Coordinates of C-alpha atoms in Angstrom, one line a residue:
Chain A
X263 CA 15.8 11.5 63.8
X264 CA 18.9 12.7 64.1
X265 CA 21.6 15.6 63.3
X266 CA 25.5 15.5 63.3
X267 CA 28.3 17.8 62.7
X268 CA 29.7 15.0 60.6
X269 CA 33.4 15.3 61.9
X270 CA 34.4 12.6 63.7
X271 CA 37.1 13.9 66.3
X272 CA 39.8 11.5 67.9
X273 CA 38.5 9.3 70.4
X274 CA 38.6 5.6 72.2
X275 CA 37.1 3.2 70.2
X276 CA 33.8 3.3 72.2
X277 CA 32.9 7.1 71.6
X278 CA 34.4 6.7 68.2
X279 CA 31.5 3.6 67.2
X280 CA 28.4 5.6 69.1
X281 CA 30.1 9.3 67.2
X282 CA 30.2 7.0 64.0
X283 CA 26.6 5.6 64.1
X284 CA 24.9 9.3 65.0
X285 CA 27.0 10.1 61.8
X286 CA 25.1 7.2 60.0
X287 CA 22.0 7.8 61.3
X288 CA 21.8 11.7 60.9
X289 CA 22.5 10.6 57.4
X290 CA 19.2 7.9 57.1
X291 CA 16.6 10.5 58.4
X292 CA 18.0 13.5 55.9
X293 CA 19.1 15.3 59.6
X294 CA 15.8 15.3 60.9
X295 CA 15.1 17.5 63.8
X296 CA 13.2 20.1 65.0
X297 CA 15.7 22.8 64.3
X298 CA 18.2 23.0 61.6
X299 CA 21.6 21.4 62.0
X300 CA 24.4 23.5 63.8
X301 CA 26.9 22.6 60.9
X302 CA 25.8 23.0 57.6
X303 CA 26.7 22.1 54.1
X304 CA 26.1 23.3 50.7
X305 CA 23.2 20.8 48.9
X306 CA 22.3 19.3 52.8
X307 CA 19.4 18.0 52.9
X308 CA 17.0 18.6 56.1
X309 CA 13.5 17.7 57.0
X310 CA 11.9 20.4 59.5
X311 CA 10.1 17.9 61.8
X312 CA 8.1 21.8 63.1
X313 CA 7.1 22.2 60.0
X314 CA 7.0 18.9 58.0
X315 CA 9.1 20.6 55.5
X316 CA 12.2 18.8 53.4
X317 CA 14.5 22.0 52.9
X318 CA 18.1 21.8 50.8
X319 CA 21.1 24.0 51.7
X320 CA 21.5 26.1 48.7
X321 CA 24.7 26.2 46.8
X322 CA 26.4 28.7 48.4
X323 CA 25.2 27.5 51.9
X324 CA 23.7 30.8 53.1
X325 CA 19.7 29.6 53.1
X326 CA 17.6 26.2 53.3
X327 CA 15.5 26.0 50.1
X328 CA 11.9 24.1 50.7
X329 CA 12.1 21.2 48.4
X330 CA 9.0 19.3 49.7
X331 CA 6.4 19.7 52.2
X332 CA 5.0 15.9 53.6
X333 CA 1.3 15.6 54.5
X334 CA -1.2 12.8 54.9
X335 CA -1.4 11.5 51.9
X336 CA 2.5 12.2 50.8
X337 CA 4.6 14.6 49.1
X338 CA 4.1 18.0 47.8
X339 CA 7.0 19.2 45.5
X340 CA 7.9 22.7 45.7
X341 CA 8.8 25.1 42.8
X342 CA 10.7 28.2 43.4
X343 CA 9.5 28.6 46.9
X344 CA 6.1 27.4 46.3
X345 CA 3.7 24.3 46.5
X346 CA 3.4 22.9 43.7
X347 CA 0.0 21.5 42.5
X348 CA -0.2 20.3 38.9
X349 CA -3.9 20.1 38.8
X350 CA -4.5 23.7 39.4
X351 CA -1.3 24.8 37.8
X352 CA -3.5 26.8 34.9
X353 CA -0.7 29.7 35.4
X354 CA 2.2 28.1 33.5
X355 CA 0.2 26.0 30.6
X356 CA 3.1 25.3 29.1
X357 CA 5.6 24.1 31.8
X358 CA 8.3 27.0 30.9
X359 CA 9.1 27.5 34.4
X360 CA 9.3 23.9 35.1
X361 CA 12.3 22.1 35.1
X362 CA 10.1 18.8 35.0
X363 CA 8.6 20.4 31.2
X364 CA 9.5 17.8 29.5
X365 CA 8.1 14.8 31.7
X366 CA 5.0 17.2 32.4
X367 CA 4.4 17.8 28.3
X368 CA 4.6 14.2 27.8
X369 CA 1.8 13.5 30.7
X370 CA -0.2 16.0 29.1
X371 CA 0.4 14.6 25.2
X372 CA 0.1 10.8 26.4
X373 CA -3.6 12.1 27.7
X374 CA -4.4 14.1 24.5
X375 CA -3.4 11.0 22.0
X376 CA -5.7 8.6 24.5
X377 CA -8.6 10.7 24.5
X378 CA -8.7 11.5 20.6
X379 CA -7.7 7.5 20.5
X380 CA -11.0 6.8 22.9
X381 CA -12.9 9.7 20.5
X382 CA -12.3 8.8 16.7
X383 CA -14.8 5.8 17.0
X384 CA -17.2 8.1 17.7
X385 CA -16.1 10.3 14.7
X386 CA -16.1 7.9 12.3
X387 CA -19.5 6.3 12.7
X388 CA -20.8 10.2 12.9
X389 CA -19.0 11.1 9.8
X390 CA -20.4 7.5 8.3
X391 CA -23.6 8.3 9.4
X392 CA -24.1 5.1 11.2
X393 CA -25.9 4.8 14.1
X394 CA -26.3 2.0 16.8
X395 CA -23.2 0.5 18.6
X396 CA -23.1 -2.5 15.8
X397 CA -19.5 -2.6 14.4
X398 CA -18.5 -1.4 10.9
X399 CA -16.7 -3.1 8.5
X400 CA -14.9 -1.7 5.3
X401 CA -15.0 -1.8 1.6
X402 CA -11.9 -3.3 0.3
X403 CA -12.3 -2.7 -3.5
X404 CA -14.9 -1.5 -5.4
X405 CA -15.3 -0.9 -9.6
X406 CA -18.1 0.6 -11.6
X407 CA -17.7 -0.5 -15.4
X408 CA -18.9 -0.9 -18.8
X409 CA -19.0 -4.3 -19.8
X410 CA -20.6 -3.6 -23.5
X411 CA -18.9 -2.1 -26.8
X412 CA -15.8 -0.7 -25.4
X413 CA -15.2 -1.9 -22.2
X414 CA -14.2 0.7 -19.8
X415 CA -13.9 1.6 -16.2
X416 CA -15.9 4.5 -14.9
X417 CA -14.8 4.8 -11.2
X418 CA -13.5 2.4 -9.1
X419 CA -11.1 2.2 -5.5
X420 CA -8.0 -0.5 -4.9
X421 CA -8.9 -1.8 -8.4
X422 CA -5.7 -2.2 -10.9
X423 CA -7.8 -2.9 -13.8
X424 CA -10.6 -5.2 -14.8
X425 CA -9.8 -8.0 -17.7
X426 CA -12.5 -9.2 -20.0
X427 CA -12.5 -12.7 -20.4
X428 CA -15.7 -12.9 -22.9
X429 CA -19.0 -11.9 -23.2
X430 CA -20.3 -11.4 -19.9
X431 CA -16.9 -12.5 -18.1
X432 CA -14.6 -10.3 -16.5
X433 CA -12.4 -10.0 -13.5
X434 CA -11.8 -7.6 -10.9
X435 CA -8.0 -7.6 -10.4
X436 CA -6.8 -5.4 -6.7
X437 CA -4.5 -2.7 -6.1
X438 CA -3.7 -4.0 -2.9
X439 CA -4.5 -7.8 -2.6
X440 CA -7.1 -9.2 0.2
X441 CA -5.4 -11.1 3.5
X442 CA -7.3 -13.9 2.1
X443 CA -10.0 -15.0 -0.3
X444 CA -12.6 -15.5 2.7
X445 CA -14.1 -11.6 1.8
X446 CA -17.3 -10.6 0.2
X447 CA -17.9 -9.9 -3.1
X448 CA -21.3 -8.1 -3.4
X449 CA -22.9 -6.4 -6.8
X450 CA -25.7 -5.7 -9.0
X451 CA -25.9 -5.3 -13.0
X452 CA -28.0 -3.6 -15.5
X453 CA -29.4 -5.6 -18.3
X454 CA -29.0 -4.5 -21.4
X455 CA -31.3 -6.1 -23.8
X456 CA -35.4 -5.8 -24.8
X457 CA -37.7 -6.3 -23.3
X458 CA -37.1 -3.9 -20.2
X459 CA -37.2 -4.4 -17.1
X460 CA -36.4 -7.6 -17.1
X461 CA -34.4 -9.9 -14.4
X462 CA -30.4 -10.3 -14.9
X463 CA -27.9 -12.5 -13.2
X464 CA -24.9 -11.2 -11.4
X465 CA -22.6 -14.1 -10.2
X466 CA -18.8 -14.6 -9.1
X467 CA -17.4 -17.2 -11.5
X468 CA -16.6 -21.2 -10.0
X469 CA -12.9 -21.2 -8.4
X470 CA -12.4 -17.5 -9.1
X471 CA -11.6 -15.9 -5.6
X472 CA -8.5 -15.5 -4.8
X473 CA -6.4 -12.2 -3.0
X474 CA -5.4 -10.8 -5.6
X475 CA -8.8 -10.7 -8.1
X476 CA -12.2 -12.4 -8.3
X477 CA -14.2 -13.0 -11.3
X478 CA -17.7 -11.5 -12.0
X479 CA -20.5 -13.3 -14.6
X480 CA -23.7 -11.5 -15.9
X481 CA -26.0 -12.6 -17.4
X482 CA -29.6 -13.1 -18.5
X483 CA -31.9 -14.6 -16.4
X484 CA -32.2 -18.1 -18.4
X485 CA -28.6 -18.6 -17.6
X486 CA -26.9 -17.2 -20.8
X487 CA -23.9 -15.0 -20.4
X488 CA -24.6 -11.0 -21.4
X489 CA -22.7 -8.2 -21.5
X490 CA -23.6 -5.6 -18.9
X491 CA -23.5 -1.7 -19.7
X492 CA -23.5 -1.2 -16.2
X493 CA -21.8 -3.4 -13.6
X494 CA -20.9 -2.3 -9.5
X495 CA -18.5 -4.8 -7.7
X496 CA -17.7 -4.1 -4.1
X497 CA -15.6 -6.2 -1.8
X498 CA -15.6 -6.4 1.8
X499 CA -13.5 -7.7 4.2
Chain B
X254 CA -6.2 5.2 -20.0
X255 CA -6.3 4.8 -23.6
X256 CA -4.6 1.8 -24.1
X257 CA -5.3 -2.0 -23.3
X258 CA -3.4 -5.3 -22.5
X259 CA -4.7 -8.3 -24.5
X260 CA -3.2 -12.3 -24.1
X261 CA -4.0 -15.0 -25.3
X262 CA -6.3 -16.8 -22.7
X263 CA -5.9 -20.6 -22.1
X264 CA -9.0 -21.6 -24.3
X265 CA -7.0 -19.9 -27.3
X266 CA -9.2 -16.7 -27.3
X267 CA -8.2 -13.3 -26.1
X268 CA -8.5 -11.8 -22.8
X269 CA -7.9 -7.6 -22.7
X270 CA -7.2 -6.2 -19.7
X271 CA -9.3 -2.5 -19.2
X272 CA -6.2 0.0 -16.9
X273 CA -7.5 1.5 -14.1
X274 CA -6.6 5.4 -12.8
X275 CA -4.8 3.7 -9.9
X276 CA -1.7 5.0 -9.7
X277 CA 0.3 2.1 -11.9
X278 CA 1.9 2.8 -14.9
X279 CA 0.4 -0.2 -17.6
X280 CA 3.4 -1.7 -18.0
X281 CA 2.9 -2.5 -13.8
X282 CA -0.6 -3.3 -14.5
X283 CA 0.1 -5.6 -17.0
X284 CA 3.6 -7.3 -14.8
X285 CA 0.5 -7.6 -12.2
X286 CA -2.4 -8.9 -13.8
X287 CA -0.9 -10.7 -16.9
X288 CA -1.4 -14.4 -15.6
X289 CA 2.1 -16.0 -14.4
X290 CA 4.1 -16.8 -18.1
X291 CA 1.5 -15.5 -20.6
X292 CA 3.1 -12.8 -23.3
X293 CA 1.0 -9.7 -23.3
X294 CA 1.1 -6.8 -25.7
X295 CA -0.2 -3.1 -24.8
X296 CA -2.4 -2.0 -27.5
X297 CA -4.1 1.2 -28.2
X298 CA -8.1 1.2 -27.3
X299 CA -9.1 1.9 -30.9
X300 CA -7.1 -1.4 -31.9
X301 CA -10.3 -3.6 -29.4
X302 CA -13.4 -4.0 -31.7
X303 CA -16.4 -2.8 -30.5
X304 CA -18.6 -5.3 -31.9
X305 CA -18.9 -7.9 -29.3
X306 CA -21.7 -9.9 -31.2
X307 CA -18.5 -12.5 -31.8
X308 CA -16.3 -11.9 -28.8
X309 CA -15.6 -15.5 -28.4
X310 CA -14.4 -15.9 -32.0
X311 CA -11.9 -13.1 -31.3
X312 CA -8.2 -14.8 -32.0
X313 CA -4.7 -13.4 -31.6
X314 CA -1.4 -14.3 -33.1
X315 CA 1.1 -15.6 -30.3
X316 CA 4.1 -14.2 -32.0
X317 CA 2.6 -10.9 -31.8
X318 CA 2.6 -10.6 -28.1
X319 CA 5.9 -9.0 -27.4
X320 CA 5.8 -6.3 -25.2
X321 CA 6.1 -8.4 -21.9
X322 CA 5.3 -11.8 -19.8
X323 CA 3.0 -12.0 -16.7
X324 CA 4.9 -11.7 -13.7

């Protein structure tokens, strides 16, 4: 702790070096003392030893200006004359008098952003309906078509088209191709001859997956190839 | 869509490729799902028989395939 007047006067080399390092060290401890410095400055910083206060010497240089107040466990910043606590702050929501706003807004939005990050899980399987804490894994593609008479497409998601190769032989071509051809192709068909209510095959034809499409057999259930008036294809990955 | 994009497949039949509402125009669909090098042609749906009972007897004239080639 130390203060200085920070004029060095003309002196013997001795009482110059000890006036030079009470300079310096008035300088290290912000010209700590227990009472403010007989020569002041504008922008001087002090720290009140009494009062365990860091004041600055306002601009014009007529009043110290609490900055800070140290206790145990630090440093409480000071706003306009007053402590400043951010987590009881509720007066000022939005930082306007603040002249740390901007750092403050970006606290605040980098908090918002992780919880809503930390919540949509939660959303998702609620909206889904899925309970449990087993993960969930998407439908890539997915076509509902007529594979009889005119073929057509009814409904379908990331599916470009569908080609028909031949009685009972089509494939599903993507939108938006797979990463790879490691996904599952899952489906059902409705059979469409007599007797009712009897068995048909759905299949994905030999050396047919690829990213980009995958090709779908039905059938009957001897093995035959049949058109389907009703055939679902989903792909997950 | 009302239209359809038939080839020739590489058994000598034909293969017709059914649009979907996917946001494609049919002349991407067909650059897209057109097999690398085969010559397609966009037809309407009315010209695609509905009889299927001979579907693997259906035939198509190369030369008539001239509205594109499979990207």
């Amino acid at each position: 702790m130390a203060q200085h007047d920070y004029n060095i006067g003309d002196q013997n080399g001795f009482d110059f070096l000890v006036d030079l390092n009470n300079a310096l060290s008035a300088i290290a401890t912000n010209n700590a003392g227990s009472s403010e410095p007989n020569t002041t400055f504008p922008h001087m910083l002090w720290f009140d030893t009494n009062n365990d206060l860091m004041k600055m010497r306002n601009q014009a240089n007529s009043a110290w200006v609490i900055v800070a107040e140290k206790d145990g466990s630090g440093w409480t910043p000071y706003r306009q004359g007053t402590a400043l606590d951010p987590a009881e702050d509720s007066s000022d929501p939005n930082f306007t008098n603040d002249p740390n706003a901007a750092a403050r807004r970006g606290l605040v939005q980098q908090k918002l952003i992780n919880l809503i990050l930390d919540t949509i899980p939660e959303l998702v399987a609620a909206e889904l309906h899925a309970s449990g804490s087993a993960p969930m894994y998407a439908c890539r593609a997915w076509v509902n078509f007529n594979g009889t008479g005119t073929v057509a497409i009814r409904a379908s998601g990331n599916v470009s088209s569908i080609t028909d190769n031949g009685v009972g032989d089509y494939t599903v071509n993507f939108t938006t191709n797979m990463e790879d051809a490691n996904y599952c192709t899952t489906g059902s068909m409705v059979r469409q001859d007599d007797p009712p209510n009897r068995l048909g095959h759905f299949g994905v034809a030999n050396c047919s997956i690829t990213r980009s499409s995958v090709g779908i057999l039905t059938g009957k259930s001897n093995g035959l190839l049949q058109d389907a008036p009703t055939v679902s294809v989903a792909i997950f990955r | 869509m009302d239209q359809r994009i038939i080839y020739q497949n590489d058994e000598g039949g034909v293969a017709v490729i059914i649009p979907a509402e996917c946001g494609l125009t049919i002349e991407q669909i067909a650059a897209k799902d057109v097999p690398t090098g085969k010559a397609y042609k966009i037809v309407d749906v009315a010209d695609i028989p509905t009889d299927r009972q001979w579907r693997a007897e259906w035939t198509v004239d190369e030369a008539d395939l001239t509205d594109g080639v499979g990207a």
